[in-house]
Amino acid sequence: MNELNASGQARPSALQLVPWLGAVVVVVLYLGYYLGDPSLPGNNPAYPLGWWGWFDQGKYIQSAQALWAHHFSPALNWFPLGYSLLAAPFIGMLPMHPFFFVDLAGLLIAYAAFQSFALRLAVRRHWSAPLFILTAMADQRLARTWAVPWNTTASAALIWLSFAGTAAQLAAPAPAQDRWRLPRLFGLGAVFGAMPLVRPTDALITALCGGTLLIAEFGRRRVRWQDAAALVGGGLIVLLPYGLLYLRIYGLHETAYVIQSGRLGFAFSEFPWKAYVLLIDPRPWFPSGVGLLARCPWIALGIAGVVPAILQTSGPARWSASLLAVAIVSYCVVFFSYIDLLPSGLWMYANVHYFQWVFPGVGLFAFLLLRALRGSERRVALVSLVATLIVLSVRIEAVPVGNRSPARMVQFPGVTGSWGHIYFGNEVLRDARGTMTNIIQMRLLPDGEGVRAIALRRMFAGPVRWAPGGAPSPQAQTVVPKRWGERITFGYPLWLPPYSSGALPPHR
């Protein structure tokens, strides 16, 4: 409760100050990670461009500069325009740091919206504020993704706004008693419309939030034509000007970004294996790297917390918990299936930034699990935790196989080459079913014995050899490859100490 000061006015309690103090901590952490990053432009005299010399970041600032200067060439605008549009007004004031305030604002919006959503699951702000900080920024690798310019920072803000707005609408009173209903729906429509303009794949979140809202409101017979008009109107106020700008730059053509993304695409049939190497353990398939669970073992608690969070709630709270769970699972299925997301790049190239918004969501389910375990109805939580640990004890081991068995990986002992030449090369392999090109269908990686090729879209079938002109060196054509297939076993979780999987063959 609030205390009274000498004037008889209410004084906020210490717990009410936690979210505000948390915001200060968020800003301080952001400043520390931003200014202290060795890749910050100007921090390294030997490489003064810093992250503007990287591909994605270079394209972001190139687009922001072009939009600020009213240069509408498709060659200057690679990515979707939403993120660069936000930074363009800062080009004149902060030409080397135009995304500084954009990303700080995105982080603070995500922080506040997360707390708003957590309230719908009866998690007070003095708990959700530190929970966000711990799950989003306590780990240095994760925190750095908020400081380095990535469009996922703006996306995380929009996603958590969409969750918070949808949950608020689900918990709102009947239309006759809800004076904020139309403004809320209009704002929610604007957020829905903005998400795919920053990252097209975030249309998935728009669809899930919109679908949840539609089903819930129809079920309660609370849908009115005014509501639909407000929601659509909010979306159009964002989409129409963006559409005009898009036509001005690209006409009716696809962008280079969309074309390249289409070439890479997704391999949903390989999702179970990709989920294993990204979430549980990348070895022995990848010569280096660490799974998400090994770095953030609390993710296991979050996975186990989904079932009790849904079963032990009702009404709007159950709708909100179910929405978050479905959104996290759907999003992870999509991105775990993305061809270019591999353990080799998860930390080295900071591709973990794809999951900026996911970590606080999983952390919220972990908190709900711990709360349920302390409650009187802890049986569901205990069963869910045990079942989760059993599932996460699965191992996909590498076993030698012959030409008649499908192979996930082939090794070429003695083949050498630099990391950049091998990993980003255009080499081509041929098997019984056709050709497989590096990056698109499989991935080449140097290891301690030579070079390995990992199948990404399908398993290698039959004898594997280099296609004519597709080998990294003439000597590679004469190498007889080793083939490795999969074997599923159970054992002590590899994502917990002592992390012994590195000793498994074929890694040495």
XYZ file of C-alpha atoms in Angstrom:
508
model
C 0.000 0.000 0.000
C 1.028 3.606 -0.516
C 2.215 5.586 2.474
C 1.141 9.172 3.190
C 3.649 12.010 3.262
C 3.473 15.074 5.518
C 0.928 16.733 3.225
C -1.391 13.761 3.359
C -0.675 12.719 -0.233
C -0.013 9.139 -1.248
C 3.654 8.228 -1.535
C 4.672 5.350 -3.786
C 5.916 2.230 -2.043
C 9.324 0.705 -2.702
C 7.779 -2.027 -4.865
C 6.117 0.558 -7.095
C 9.510 2.104 -7.754
C 10.987 -1.157 -9.047
C 9.809 -0.701 -12.671
C 11.210 2.837 -12.771
C 14.500 1.755 -11.280
C 14.497 -1.107 -13.746
C 14.115 1.364 -16.608
C 17.181 3.209 -15.346
C 19.086 -0.074 -15.239
C 17.986 -0.874 -18.794
C 19.229 2.503 -20.053
C 22.540 2.179 -18.198
C 23.100 -1.334 -19.533
C 22.235 -0.225 -23.050
C 24.676 2.689 -22.844
C 27.383 0.438 -21.466
C 26.988 -2.211 -24.131
C 26.647 0.368 -26.903
C 29.586 2.593 -26.009
C 31.817 -0.284 -24.945
C 31.230 -2.454 -27.991
C 34.549 -2.956 -29.837
C 32.627 -2.843 -33.131
C 31.101 0.581 -32.402
C 32.116 2.864 -35.280
C 35.222 4.754 -34.166
C 36.132 2.444 -31.274
C 38.732 0.542 -33.305
C 41.191 2.802 -35.204
C 42.232 -0.142 -37.362
C 38.620 -0.603 -38.502
C 36.910 2.775 -38.010
C 33.689 1.785 -39.799
C 32.961 -0.772 -37.111
C 29.645 -2.516 -37.632
C 28.812 -0.307 -40.612
C 31.282 -2.512 -42.467
C 29.105 -5.562 -41.813
C 26.545 -6.597 -44.412
C 23.241 -6.083 -42.561
C 24.278 -2.966 -40.665
C 25.831 -1.460 -43.789
C 22.541 -1.931 -45.635
C 20.560 -0.399 -42.755
C 22.538 2.844 -42.680
C 22.768 3.018 -46.477
C 18.974 2.923 -46.657
C 18.560 5.476 -43.845
C 20.980 7.839 -45.605
C 19.194 7.380 -48.922
C 15.745 8.019 -47.425
C 17.007 11.120 -45.607
C 18.461 12.446 -48.879
C 15.325 11.428 -50.860
C 17.279 9.006 -53.033
C 14.817 6.332 -54.082
C 17.045 3.861 -55.855
C 16.289 0.155 -55.223
C 20.041 -0.466 -55.013
C 20.225 1.767 -51.925
C 17.312 0.125 -50.100
C 17.957 -3.570 -49.543
C 15.975 -4.483 -46.420
C 12.307 -3.691 -45.679
C 12.115 0.037 -45.145
C 10.523 0.223 -41.687
C 13.679 0.099 -39.583
C 15.645 2.530 -41.743
C 12.686 4.913 -41.905
C 12.785 5.221 -38.120
C 16.486 6.102 -38.203
C 16.432 8.434 -41.220
C 15.467 11.567 -39.202
C 18.612 11.118 -37.076
C 21.034 11.010 -40.011
C 21.546 14.768 -40.006
C 22.087 14.953 -36.248
C 23.965 11.673 -35.625
C 25.315 10.523 -38.998
C 27.336 7.650 -37.488
C 24.774 6.713 -34.819
C 21.321 7.176 -36.367
C 19.950 3.994 -34.772
C 21.044 4.858 -31.227
C 17.732 6.380 -30.103
C 15.669 4.041 -32.289
C 17.101 0.965 -30.594
C 16.964 2.507 -27.115
C 13.310 3.375 -27.659
C 12.627 -0.138 -28.973
C 14.237 -1.674 -25.902
C 12.285 0.529 -23.476
C 8.997 -0.069 -25.305
C 9.566 -3.825 -25.198
C 10.410 -3.516 -21.487
C 7.194 -1.619 -20.698
C 4.934 -3.694 -22.971
C 6.282 -6.919 -21.484
C 5.261 -5.732 -18.028
C 1.820 -4.774 -19.281
C 1.326 -8.232 -20.767
C 2.653 -9.975 -17.654
C 0.007 -8.193 -15.566
C -2.641 -10.125 -17.523
C -1.096 -13.305 -16.109
C -1.144 -11.874 -12.563
C 2.592 -11.125 -12.520
C 3.137 -7.795 -10.796
C 5.498 -5.227 -12.257
C 7.982 -5.533 -9.434
C 8.505 -9.114 -10.626
C 8.215 -8.680 -14.389
C 10.596 -5.692 -14.566
C 13.647 -7.548 -13.193
C 12.532 -10.673 -15.049
C 12.829 -8.817 -18.367
C 16.257 -7.485 -17.461
C 17.555 -10.895 -16.410
C 16.295 -12.751 -19.471
C 17.023 -10.080 -22.065
C 20.183 -8.387 -20.843
C 21.977 -10.342 -18.112
C 23.860 -12.446 -20.650
C 26.462 -10.356 -22.464
C 25.911 -12.021 -25.848
C 22.159 -11.436 -25.646
C 22.468 -7.902 -24.319
C 24.796 -6.966 -27.175
C 22.058 -7.722 -29.704
C 20.049 -4.790 -28.294
C 22.994 -2.397 -28.681
C 24.152 -3.423 -32.168
C 21.754 -2.154 -34.858
C 19.409 -5.006 -35.788
C 15.885 -4.566 -37.114
C 14.778 -7.189 -34.584
C 15.028 -4.546 -31.828
C 12.263 -2.458 -33.388
C 10.463 -5.693 -34.154
C 10.629 -6.815 -30.505
C 8.994 -3.559 -29.432
C 6.158 -4.016 -31.922
C 5.671 -7.676 -31.019
C 5.375 -6.999 -27.295
C 3.081 -4.053 -28.010
C 0.889 -6.383 -30.036
C 0.798 -8.935 -27.206
C 0.042 -6.257 -24.615
C -2.661 -4.646 -26.772
C -4.285 -7.972 -27.607
C -4.278 -9.049 -23.961
C -5.759 -5.707 -22.919
C -8.532 -6.115 -25.469
C -9.241 -9.667 -24.310
C -9.562 -8.437 -20.700
C -11.570 -5.312 -21.562
C -15.131 -4.861 -20.272
C -18.182 -5.058 -22.517
C -18.201 -2.503 -25.370
C -20.844 -0.345 -23.723
C -18.599 0.157 -20.653
C -15.276 0.410 -22.530
C -14.655 3.998 -23.640
C -11.112 3.162 -24.827
C -12.216 0.287 -27.044
C -12.028 2.046 -30.431
C -8.791 3.982 -29.732
C -7.213 0.772 -28.441
C -8.219 -1.167 -31.550
C -7.023 1.649 -33.800
C -3.619 1.655 -32.108
C -3.472 -2.123 -32.211
C -4.230 -2.044 -35.933
C -1.346 0.377 -36.464
C 1.005 -1.964 -34.599
C -0.238 -4.948 -36.594
C 0.338 -3.062 -39.825
C 3.821 -1.898 -38.850
C 5.256 -5.291 -37.898
C 5.728 -6.754 -41.408
C 7.108 -3.400 -42.613
C 10.070 -3.884 -40.276
C 10.397 -7.647 -40.813
C 8.046 -9.483 -43.202
C 8.228 -12.721 -41.191
C 6.574 -10.879 -38.290
C 3.333 -11.037 -40.221
C 3.095 -14.390 -38.430
C 2.687 -12.570 -35.088
C 0.167 -10.196 -36.631
C -1.861 -13.159 -37.851
C -1.722 -14.958 -34.493
C -2.722 -11.889 -32.457
C -5.427 -10.904 -34.911
C -6.747 -14.465 -35.118
C -6.825 -14.843 -31.333
C -8.679 -11.566 -30.965
C -11.172 -12.472 -33.665
C -11.933 -15.937 -32.272
C -12.249 -14.716 -28.684
C -14.456 -11.735 -29.518
C -16.697 -13.724 -31.850
C -17.060 -16.358 -29.140
C -18.263 -13.684 -26.725
C -20.382 -12.013 -29.431
C -18.647 -8.686 -28.908
C -17.605 -7.918 -32.495
C -19.079 -4.750 -33.996
C -18.559 -3.093 -37.338
C -17.024 -0.093 -35.547
C -14.388 -2.391 -34.029
C -13.434 -3.828 -37.400
C -13.283 -0.323 -38.898
C -11.006 0.909 -36.101
C -8.649 -2.065 -36.444
C -8.486 -1.843 -40.229
C -8.180 1.943 -40.112
C -5.189 1.714 -37.790
C -3.510 -0.726 -40.135
C -4.170 1.373 -43.223
C -2.752 4.529 -41.685
C 0.608 2.727 -41.662
C 0.306 0.511 -44.728
C -0.903 3.109 -47.244
C 1.996 5.581 -46.995
C 4.443 2.703 -46.851
C 2.866 1.228 -49.976
C 3.254 4.522 -51.822
C 6.914 4.723 -50.796
C 7.444 1.127 -51.856
C 5.971 1.844 -55.292
C 8.163 4.924 -55.583
C 11.301 2.863 -54.938
C 10.587 -0.609 -56.328
C 7.525 -0.234 -58.492
C 5.649 -3.525 -58.779
C 8.828 -5.592 -58.495
C 10.113 -7.772 -55.692
C 13.026 -6.419 -53.715
C 16.474 -8.028 -53.806
C 16.019 -8.952 -50.156
C 12.822 -10.888 -50.883
C 14.434 -12.659 -53.827
C 17.457 -13.749 -51.793
C 15.317 -14.794 -48.827
C 13.226 -16.875 -51.223
C 16.347 -18.620 -52.485
C 17.390 -19.530 -48.956
C 13.934 -20.267 -47.592
C 12.973 -22.835 -44.986
C 13.269 -26.608 -44.634
C 10.415 -27.532 -42.322
C 10.975 -31.243 -42.886
C 14.359 -30.856 -41.166
C 12.953 -28.992 -38.160
C 13.521 -31.762 -35.556
C 17.242 -32.025 -36.344
C 17.684 -28.244 -36.600
C 15.882 -27.767 -33.280
C 18.240 -30.284 -31.684
C 21.495 -28.704 -32.881
C 20.310 -25.172 -32.117
C 18.566 -25.799 -28.831
C 20.245 -28.811 -27.210
C 23.730 -29.408 -28.631
C 25.382 -28.722 -32.003
C 28.093 -31.330 -31.564
C 29.217 -33.669 -32.998
C 27.645 -32.341 -36.177
C 29.185 -28.888 -35.944
C 32.852 -28.641 -34.945
C 32.191 -25.727 -32.619
C 29.379 -23.768 -31.046
C 27.010 -24.063 -28.125
C 23.268 -24.681 -27.937
C 20.777 -22.202 -26.552
C 20.054 -24.396 -23.542
C 23.711 -24.723 -22.568
C 24.044 -20.940 -22.497
C 20.597 -20.291 -20.978
C 19.514 -23.458 -19.108
C 16.522 -21.631 -17.621
C 14.891 -22.077 -21.041
C 14.022 -25.606 -19.900
C 11.939 -24.126 -17.070
C 10.189 -21.890 -19.573
C 9.305 -24.834 -21.798
C 7.963 -26.740 -18.804
C 5.957 -23.709 -17.695
C 3.730 -23.550 -20.762
C 1.310 -26.343 -19.831
C 0.611 -25.248 -16.225
C 0.345 -21.607 -17.347
C -2.474 -22.564 -19.702
C -4.211 -25.235 -17.623
C -4.198 -23.299 -14.359
C -5.719 -20.105 -15.772
C -9.076 -19.260 -17.258
C -10.845 -16.584 -19.250
C -8.727 -13.759 -20.719
C -5.621 -14.941 -18.853
C -5.808 -18.344 -20.550
C -6.262 -16.683 -23.935
C -3.200 -14.528 -23.282
C -1.036 -17.414 -22.086
C -2.100 -19.545 -25.037
C -1.360 -16.732 -27.484
C 2.152 -16.250 -26.142
C 2.848 -19.984 -26.144
C 1.599 -20.516 -29.693
C 3.484 -17.446 -30.902
C 6.791 -18.613 -29.380
C 6.411 -22.168 -30.690
C 5.341 -21.043 -34.176
C 8.114 -18.472 -34.408
C 10.751 -20.982 -33.299
C 9.500 -23.587 -35.772
C 9.850 -21.040 -38.575
C 13.308 -19.794 -37.633
C 14.738 -23.135 -36.557
C 13.735 -24.286 -40.047
C 15.437 -21.295 -41.700
C 18.272 -22.601 -43.869
C 20.735 -19.886 -42.911
C 20.281 -20.206 -39.131
C 22.987 -22.592 -37.923
C 24.887 -23.149 -34.661
C 28.005 -21.900 -36.444
C 26.430 -18.468 -36.821
C 24.164 -18.365 -33.771
C 26.801 -16.698 -31.607
C 29.676 -15.951 -33.991
C 27.485 -13.817 -36.263
C 24.957 -12.920 -33.529
C 22.057 -14.633 -35.296
C 20.643 -15.143 -31.816
C 19.187 -11.664 -32.327
C 16.283 -13.342 -34.149
C 15.034 -14.382 -30.701
C 15.319 -11.071 -28.832
C 11.618 -10.950 -28.027
C 11.406 -14.697 -27.353
C 13.781 -14.797 -24.369
C 11.597 -12.617 -22.069
C 8.540 -14.627 -23.108
C 10.218 -17.917 -22.221
C 11.429 -16.319 -18.988
C 7.840 -15.400 -18.132
C 6.769 -19.037 -18.486
C 9.734 -20.067 -16.301
C 8.520 -17.646 -13.615
C 4.980 -19.043 -13.880
C 6.357 -22.574 -13.476
C 8.255 -21.651 -10.305
C 5.155 -19.950 -8.963
C 3.068 -23.031 -9.721
C 5.599 -25.308 -8.018
C 5.171 -23.258 -4.845
C 1.364 -23.409 -5.047
C -1.062 -25.971 -3.699
C -1.793 -27.419 -7.166
C 1.776 -28.223 -8.109
C 1.157 -31.667 -9.617
C 0.683 -30.399 -13.180
C 3.820 -28.300 -12.926
C 5.875 -31.236 -11.623
C 4.661 -33.573 -14.372
C 5.364 -30.937 -17.017
C 8.874 -30.349 -15.650
C 9.731 -34.063 -15.603
C 8.334 -34.567 -19.111
C 10.333 -31.593 -20.389
C 13.581 -32.896 -18.906
C 12.966 -36.300 -20.491
C 12.367 -34.792 -23.928
C 15.421 -32.545 -23.600
C 17.549 -35.601 -22.775
C 17.281 -36.815 -26.371
C 20.560 -37.208 -28.230
C 21.066 -37.353 -31.985
C 24.396 -39.090 -32.290
C 26.581 -39.459 -35.372
C 27.243 -43.028 -36.533
C 29.302 -44.191 -39.558
C 27.103 -45.370 -42.439
C 27.682 -46.795 -45.892
C 26.546 -45.537 -49.284
C 23.219 -47.344 -49.007
C 22.139 -45.402 -45.927
C 21.161 -41.733 -45.827
C 23.847 -39.469 -44.390
C 23.412 -36.210 -42.517
C 27.086 -35.355 -42.919
C 30.049 -36.287 -45.101
C 33.665 -35.510 -44.220
C 36.557 -34.938 -46.613
C 39.767 -35.585 -44.623
C 42.776 -33.544 -45.599
C 40.845 -30.910 -47.591
C 41.952 -27.477 -46.419
C 40.866 -23.883 -46.889
C 40.219 -20.719 -44.931
C 37.019 -20.374 -42.933
C 35.640 -17.635 -45.195
C 36.461 -19.485 -48.397
C 34.899 -22.750 -47.210
C 31.927 -21.458 -45.180
C 30.775 -18.838 -47.707
C 31.991 -20.595 -50.856
C 29.945 -21.711 -53.867
C 31.059 -25.352 -53.866
C 28.689 -28.029 -55.161
C 28.318 -31.695 -54.228
C 26.545 -34.385 -56.219
C 24.795 -37.452 -54.845
C 22.289 -40.007 -56.158
C 19.439 -37.484 -56.076
C 21.143 -34.492 -57.689
C 23.366 -31.576 -56.749
C 23.584 -29.745 -53.433
C 25.042 -26.222 -53.363
C 26.779 -24.753 -50.357
C 24.597 -22.394 -48.292
C 21.404 -23.247 -50.217
C 21.119 -27.027 -49.715
C 24.056 -27.895 -47.459
C 26.818 -26.183 -45.525
C 30.567 -26.671 -45.637
C 32.666 -26.147 -42.516
C 36.373 -26.632 -41.870
C 37.148 -28.952 -38.957
C 40.208 -30.501 -37.355
C 40.352 -33.278 -39.966
C 39.487 -31.424 -43.167
C 36.133 -30.187 -44.427
C 32.679 -31.459 -43.556
C 29.426 -30.990 -45.475
C 26.176 -30.944 -43.488
C 22.908 -31.641 -45.308
C 20.257 -28.994 -44.611
C 17.321 -29.592 -46.987
C 17.539 -33.375 -47.255
C 19.910 -36.171 -46.348
C 22.745 -37.178 -48.663
C 21.725 -40.219 -50.734
C 24.169 -42.709 -52.223
C 27.783 -41.909 -53.101
C 28.755 -38.264 -52.654
C 31.369 -36.518 -54.786
C 32.229 -33.010 -55.858
C 30.364 -31.769 -58.927
C 32.583 -30.776 -61.876
C 34.074 -27.399 -61.008
C 32.441 -27.460 -57.577
C 35.350 -28.629 -55.409
C 37.289 -26.233 -53.148
C 40.565 -27.526 -54.642
C 41.652 -30.031 -57.342
C 42.993 -32.356 -54.643
C 39.549 -32.583 -53.048
C 38.228 -34.541 -56.036
C 40.377 -37.541 -55.075
C 39.326 -37.696 -51.422
C 36.981 -40.520 -50.434
C 34.492 -39.008 -47.963
C 33.405 -40.447 -44.633
C 29.637 -40.690 -44.186
C 27.758 -40.126 -40.946
C 24.133 -40.954 -40.239
C 21.857 -40.290 -37.260
C 21.060 -42.406 -34.218
C 18.578 -41.255 -31.582
C 19.381 -42.147 -27.980
C 18.624 -40.880 -24.462
C 21.066 -39.918 -21.754
C 22.168 -37.304 -19.293
C 21.224 -33.864 -20.750
C 24.069 -32.623 -22.930
C 23.156 -29.001 -22.163
C 24.124 -29.403 -18.528
C 27.661 -29.636 -17.108
C 30.094 -31.229 -17.807
C 29.108 -30.773 -21.485
C 30.860 -33.984 -22.523
C 29.473 -34.209 -26.064
C 32.618 -32.684 -27.548
C 34.336 -36.049 -27.148
C 31.833 -37.823 -29.384
C 32.945 -38.747 -32.900
C 33.533 -37.352 -35.459
C 34.669 -34.244 -33.558
C 38.164 -34.269 -32.114
